[in-house]
mmCIF file of C-alpha atoms in Angstrom:
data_model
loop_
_atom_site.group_PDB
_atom_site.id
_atom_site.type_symbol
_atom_site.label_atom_id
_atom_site.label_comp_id
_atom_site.label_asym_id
_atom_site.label_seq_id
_atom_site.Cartn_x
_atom_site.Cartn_y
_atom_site.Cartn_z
ATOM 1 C CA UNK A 1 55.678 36.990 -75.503
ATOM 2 C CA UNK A 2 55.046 39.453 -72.702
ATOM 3 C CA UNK A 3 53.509 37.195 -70.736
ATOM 4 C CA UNK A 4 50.352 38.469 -68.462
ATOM 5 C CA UNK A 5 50.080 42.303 -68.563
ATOM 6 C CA UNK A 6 47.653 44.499 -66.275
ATOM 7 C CA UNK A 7 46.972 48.152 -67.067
ATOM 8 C CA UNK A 8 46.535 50.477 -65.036
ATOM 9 C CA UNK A 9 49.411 50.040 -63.350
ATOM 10 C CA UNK A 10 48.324 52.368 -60.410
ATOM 11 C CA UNK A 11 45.030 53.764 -60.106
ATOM 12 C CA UNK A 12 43.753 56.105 -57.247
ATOM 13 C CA UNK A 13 40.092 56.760 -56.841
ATOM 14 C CA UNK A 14 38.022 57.993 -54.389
ATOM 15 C CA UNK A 15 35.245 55.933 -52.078
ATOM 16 C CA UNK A 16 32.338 55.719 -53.978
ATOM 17 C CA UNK A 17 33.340 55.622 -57.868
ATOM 18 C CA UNK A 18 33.930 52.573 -59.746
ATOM 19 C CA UNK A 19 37.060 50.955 -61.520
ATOM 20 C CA UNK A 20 37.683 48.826 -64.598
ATOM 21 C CA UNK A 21 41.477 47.015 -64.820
ATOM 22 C CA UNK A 22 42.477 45.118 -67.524
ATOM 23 C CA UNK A 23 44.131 42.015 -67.730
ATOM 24 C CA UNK A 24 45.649 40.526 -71.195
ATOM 25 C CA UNK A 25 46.536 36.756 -71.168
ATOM 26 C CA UNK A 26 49.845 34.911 -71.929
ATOM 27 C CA UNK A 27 50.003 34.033 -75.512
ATOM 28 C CA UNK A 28 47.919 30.231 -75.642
ATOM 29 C CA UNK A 29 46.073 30.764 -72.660
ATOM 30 C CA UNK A 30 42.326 30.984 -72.668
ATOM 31 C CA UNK A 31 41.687 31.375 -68.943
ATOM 32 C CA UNK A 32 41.831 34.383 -66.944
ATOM 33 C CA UNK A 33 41.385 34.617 -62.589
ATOM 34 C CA UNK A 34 41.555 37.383 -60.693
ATOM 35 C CA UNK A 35 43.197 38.238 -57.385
ATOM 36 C CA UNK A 36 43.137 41.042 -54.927
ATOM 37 C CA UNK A 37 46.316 40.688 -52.391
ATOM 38 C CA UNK A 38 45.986 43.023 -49.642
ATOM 39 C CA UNK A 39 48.833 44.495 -47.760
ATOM 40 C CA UNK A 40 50.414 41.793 -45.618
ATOM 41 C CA UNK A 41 48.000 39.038 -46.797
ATOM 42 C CA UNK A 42 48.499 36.355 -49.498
ATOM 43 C CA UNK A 43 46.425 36.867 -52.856
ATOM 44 C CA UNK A 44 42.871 36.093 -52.432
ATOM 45 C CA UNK A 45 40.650 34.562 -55.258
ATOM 46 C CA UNK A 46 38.098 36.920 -56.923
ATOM 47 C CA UNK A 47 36.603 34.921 -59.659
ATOM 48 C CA UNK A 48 37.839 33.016 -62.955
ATOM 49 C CA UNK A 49 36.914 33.536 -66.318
ATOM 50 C CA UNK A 50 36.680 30.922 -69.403
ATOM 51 C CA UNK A 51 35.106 30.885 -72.423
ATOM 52 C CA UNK A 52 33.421 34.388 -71.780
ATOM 53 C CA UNK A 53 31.565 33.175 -68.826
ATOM 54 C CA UNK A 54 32.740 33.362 -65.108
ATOM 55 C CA UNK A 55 33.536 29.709 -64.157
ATOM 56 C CA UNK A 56 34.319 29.782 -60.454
ATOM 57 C CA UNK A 57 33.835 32.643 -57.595
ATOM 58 C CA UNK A 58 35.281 33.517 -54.610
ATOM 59 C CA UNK A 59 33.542 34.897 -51.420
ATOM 60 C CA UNK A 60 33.625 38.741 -53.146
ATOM 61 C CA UNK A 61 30.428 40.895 -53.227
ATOM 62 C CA UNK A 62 28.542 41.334 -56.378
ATOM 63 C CA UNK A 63 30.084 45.059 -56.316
ATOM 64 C CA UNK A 64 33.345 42.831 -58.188
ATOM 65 C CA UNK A 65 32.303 42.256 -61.545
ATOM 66 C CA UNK A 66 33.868 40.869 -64.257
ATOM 67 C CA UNK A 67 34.096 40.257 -68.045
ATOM 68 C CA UNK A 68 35.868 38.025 -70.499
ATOM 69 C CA UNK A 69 36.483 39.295 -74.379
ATOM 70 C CA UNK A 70 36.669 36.154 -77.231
ATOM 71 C CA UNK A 71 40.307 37.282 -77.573
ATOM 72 C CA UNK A 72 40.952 35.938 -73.915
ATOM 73 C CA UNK A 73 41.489 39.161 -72.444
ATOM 74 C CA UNK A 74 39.386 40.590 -69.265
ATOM 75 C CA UNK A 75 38.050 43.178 -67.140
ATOM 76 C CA UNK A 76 37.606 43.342 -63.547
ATOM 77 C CA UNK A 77 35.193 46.263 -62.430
ATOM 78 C CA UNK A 78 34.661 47.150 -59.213
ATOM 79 C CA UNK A 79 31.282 49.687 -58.350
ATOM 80 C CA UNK A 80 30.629 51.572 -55.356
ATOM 81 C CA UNK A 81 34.361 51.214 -53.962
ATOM 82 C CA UNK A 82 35.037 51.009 -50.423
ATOM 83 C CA UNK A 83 38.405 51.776 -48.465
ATOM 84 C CA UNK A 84 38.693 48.546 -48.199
ATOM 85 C CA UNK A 85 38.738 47.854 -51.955
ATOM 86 C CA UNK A 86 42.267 49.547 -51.673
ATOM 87 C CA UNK A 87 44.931 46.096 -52.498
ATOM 88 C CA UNK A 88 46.765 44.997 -55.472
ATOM 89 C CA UNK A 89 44.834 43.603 -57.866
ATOM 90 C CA UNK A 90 46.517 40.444 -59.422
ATOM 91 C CA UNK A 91 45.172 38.650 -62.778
ATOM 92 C CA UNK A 92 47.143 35.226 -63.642
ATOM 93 C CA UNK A 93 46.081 32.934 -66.772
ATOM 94 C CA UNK A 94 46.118 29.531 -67.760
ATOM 95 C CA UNK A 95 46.845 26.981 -70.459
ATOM 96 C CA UNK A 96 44.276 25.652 -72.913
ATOM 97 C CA UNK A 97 45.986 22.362 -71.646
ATOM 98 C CA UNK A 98 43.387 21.583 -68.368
ATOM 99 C CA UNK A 99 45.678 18.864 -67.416
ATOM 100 C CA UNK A 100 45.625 18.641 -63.378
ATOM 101 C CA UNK A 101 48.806 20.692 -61.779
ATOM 102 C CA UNK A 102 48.374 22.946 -64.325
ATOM 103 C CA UNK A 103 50.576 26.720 -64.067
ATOM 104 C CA UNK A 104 48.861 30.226 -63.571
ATOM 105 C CA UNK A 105 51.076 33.077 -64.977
ATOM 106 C CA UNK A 106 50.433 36.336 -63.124
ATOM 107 C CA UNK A 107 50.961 39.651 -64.248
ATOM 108 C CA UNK A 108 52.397 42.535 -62.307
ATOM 109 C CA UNK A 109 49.031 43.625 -60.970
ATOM 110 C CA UNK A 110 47.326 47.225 -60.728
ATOM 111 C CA UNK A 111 47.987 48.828 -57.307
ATOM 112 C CA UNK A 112 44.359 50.651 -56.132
ATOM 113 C CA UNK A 113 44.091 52.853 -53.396
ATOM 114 C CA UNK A 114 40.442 54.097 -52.502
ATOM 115 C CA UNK A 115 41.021 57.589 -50.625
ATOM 116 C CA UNK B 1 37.167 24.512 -44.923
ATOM 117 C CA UNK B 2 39.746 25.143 -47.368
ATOM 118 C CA UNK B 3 42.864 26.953 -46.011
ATOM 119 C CA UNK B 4 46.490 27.439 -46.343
ATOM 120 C CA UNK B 5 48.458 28.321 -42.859
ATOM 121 C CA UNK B 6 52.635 29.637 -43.364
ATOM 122 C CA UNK B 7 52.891 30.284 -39.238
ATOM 123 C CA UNK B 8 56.062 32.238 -39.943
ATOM 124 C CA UNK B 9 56.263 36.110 -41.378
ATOM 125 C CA UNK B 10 59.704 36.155 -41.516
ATOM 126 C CA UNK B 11 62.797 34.033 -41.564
ATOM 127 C CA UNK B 12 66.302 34.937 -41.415
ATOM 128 C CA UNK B 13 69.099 32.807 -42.151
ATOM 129 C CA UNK B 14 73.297 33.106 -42.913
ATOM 130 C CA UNK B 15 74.245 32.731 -46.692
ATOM 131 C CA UNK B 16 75.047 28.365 -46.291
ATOM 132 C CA UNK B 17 72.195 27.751 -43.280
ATOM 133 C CA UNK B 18 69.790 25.192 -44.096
ATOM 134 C CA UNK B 19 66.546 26.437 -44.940
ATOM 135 C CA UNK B 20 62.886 25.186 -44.256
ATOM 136 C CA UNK B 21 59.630 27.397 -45.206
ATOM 137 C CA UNK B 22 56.491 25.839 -42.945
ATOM 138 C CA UNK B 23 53.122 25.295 -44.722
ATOM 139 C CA UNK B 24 49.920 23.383 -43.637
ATOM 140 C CA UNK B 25 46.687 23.343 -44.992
ATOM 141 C CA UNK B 26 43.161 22.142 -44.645
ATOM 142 C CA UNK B 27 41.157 20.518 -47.590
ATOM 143 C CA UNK B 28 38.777 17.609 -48.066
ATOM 144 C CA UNK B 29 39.862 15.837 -51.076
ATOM 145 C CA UNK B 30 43.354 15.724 -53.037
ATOM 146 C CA UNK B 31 44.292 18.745 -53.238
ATOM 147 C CA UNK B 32 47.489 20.231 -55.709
ATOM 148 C CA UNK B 33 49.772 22.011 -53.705
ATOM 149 C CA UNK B 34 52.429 24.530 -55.126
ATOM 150 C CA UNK B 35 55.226 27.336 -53.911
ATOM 151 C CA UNK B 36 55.244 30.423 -55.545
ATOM 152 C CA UNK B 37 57.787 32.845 -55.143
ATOM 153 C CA UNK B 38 57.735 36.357 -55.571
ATOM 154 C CA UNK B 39 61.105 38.317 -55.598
ATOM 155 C CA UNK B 40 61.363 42.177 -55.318
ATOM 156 C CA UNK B 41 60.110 43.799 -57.935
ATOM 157 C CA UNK B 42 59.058 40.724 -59.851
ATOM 158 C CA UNK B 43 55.715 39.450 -60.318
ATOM 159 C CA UNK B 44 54.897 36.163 -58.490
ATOM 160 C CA UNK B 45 55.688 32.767 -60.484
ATOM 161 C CA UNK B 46 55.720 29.658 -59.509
ATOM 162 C CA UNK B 47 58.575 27.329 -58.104
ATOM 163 C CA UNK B 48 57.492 24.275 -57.620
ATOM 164 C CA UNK B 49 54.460 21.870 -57.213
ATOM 165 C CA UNK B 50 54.380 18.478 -55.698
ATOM 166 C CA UNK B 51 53.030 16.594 -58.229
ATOM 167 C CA UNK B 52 55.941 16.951 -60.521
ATOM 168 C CA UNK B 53 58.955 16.167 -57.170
ATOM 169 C CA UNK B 54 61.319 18.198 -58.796
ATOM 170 C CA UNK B 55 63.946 20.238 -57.209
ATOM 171 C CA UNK B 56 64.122 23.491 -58.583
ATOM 172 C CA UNK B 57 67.191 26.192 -57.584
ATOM 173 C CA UNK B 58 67.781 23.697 -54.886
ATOM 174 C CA UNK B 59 64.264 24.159 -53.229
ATOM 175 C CA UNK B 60 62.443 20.662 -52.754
ATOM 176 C CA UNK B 61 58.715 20.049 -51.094
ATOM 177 C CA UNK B 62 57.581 17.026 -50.095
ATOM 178 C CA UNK B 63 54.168 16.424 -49.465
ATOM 179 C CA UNK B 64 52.532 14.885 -45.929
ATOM 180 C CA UNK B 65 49.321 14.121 -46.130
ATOM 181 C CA UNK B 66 49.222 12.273 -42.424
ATOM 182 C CA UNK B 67 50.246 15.599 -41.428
ATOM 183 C CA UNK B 68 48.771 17.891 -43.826
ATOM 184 C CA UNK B 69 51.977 19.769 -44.549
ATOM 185 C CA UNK B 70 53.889 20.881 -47.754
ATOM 186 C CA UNK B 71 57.140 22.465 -46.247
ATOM 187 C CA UNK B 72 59.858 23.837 -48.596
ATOM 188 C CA UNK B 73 62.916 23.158 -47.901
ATOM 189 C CA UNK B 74 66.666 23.756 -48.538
ATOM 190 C CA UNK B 75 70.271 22.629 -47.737
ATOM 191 C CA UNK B 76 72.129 25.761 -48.276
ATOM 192 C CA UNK B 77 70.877 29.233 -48.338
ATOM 193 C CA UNK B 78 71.660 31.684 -50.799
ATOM 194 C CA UNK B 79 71.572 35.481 -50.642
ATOM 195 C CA UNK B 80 69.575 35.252 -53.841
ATOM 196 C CA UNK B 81 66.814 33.293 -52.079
ATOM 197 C CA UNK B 82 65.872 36.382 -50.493
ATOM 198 C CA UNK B 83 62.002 36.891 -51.166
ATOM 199 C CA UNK B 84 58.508 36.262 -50.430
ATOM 200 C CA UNK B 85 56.833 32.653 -50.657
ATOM 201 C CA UNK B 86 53.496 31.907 -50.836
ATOM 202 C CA UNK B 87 52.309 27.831 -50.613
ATOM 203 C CA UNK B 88 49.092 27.735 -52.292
ATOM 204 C CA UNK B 89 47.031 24.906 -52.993
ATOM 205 C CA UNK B 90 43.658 24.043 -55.901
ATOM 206 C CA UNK B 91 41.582 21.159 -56.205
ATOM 207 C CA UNK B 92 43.375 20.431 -59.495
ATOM 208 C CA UNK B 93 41.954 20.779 -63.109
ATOM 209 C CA UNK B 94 41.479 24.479 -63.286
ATOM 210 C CA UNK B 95 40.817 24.978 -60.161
ATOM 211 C CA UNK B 96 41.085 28.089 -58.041
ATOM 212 C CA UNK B 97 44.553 29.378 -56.215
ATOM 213 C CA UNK B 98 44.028 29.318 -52.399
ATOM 214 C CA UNK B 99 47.073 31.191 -50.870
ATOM 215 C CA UNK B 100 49.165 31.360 -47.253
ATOM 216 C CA UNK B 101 49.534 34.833 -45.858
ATOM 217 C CA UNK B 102 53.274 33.993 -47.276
ATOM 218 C CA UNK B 103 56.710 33.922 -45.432
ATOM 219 C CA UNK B 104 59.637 36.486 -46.053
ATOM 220 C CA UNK B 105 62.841 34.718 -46.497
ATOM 221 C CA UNK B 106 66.018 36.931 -45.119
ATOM 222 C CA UNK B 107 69.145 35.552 -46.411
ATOM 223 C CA UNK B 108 72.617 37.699 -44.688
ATOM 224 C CA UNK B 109 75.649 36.945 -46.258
#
């Protein structure tokens, strides 16, 4: 098992265009959040994705989208992207198991810069 | 409001030092707190949580909740301790990942 992967693994774009990463799950798991750590700062929650629907969000504009496939895997998308946007993009999954203290795996994450 | 506070950037200690990583946090309820640890070049995982009081790579946590801190702690340092470390906390079941800003452990031989 690979555990969590993330492709792209860097991705440049320019202010304006929009971005789709990728995130596939650890074998088992059927949930899926995503991060975005920016430079300096700890990871900061996007949203979280289970059974194809978006469970829980953080405080992230509507401009961060997201998607969840029946195979567990997901898609963050990002539209109109700002400077700011420009952070390491984390995705980390979870266990079928929703026992309390449970584990989220994390990938390596996609680095974006916004130029 | 929910947050996680790690006052300290950096530490630097001497291979054999004792070791102690700050974190406090704010949350109405019970919440789950965790370490993670991310080393260079690896992808953060997790090192310990305090539900489960376990001592992992000598690293243990106890949790205050008169104080509302989770510090890590350990005896003796190790140069392969070096890394970042992020307390994070969730309201259990599922829930969320809030982080700290993380410290950077130095460890000089």
């Amino acid at each position: 098992d690979a555990g969590v992967t993330q492709s792209p693994t860097h991705l440049i774009k320019t202010r304006g265009q929009q971005v789709t990463l990728r995130c596939s799950p650890k074998s088992g798991h059927d949930t899926v959040s995503w991060y975005q750590q920016a430079l300096g700062q700890g990871p900061q929650f996007i949203f979280q994705y289970y059974e194809e629907e978006e469970r829980q969000r953080g405080n992230f504009p509507d401009r961060f989208s997201g998607h969840q496939f029946p195979n567990y895997s997901s898609e963050l998308n990002v539209n109109a992207l700002l400077l700011g946007d420009s952070a390491l993009y984390l995705c980390a999954s979870s266990p079928k198991d929703r026992r309390p203290s449970y584990e989220q795996y994390f990938g390596p994450g996609t680095r974006l810069t916004v130029t | 409001a929910q947050r996680v506070t790690q006052p300290e950037k950096l530490l630097s200690v001497f291979k054999g030092a004792p070791v102690e990583l700050k974190c406090n946090y704010s949350y109405s309820g019970s919440p789950e707190l965790f370490w993670y640890v991310q080393y260079s070049r690896q992808r953060l995982q997790l090192l310990l949580r305090h539900i489960s009081r376990e001592s992992i790579k000598g690293f243990t946590a106890d949790l205050n909740k008169g104080e509302t801190s989770f510090h890590l702690k350990k005896p003796f340092a190790q140069e392969e301790d070096s890394a970042m470390y992020y307390c994070a906390l969730s309201g259990g079941m599922a829930d969320k990942l809030i982080f700290g800003t993380g410290t950077r452990l130095q460890v000089f031989p």
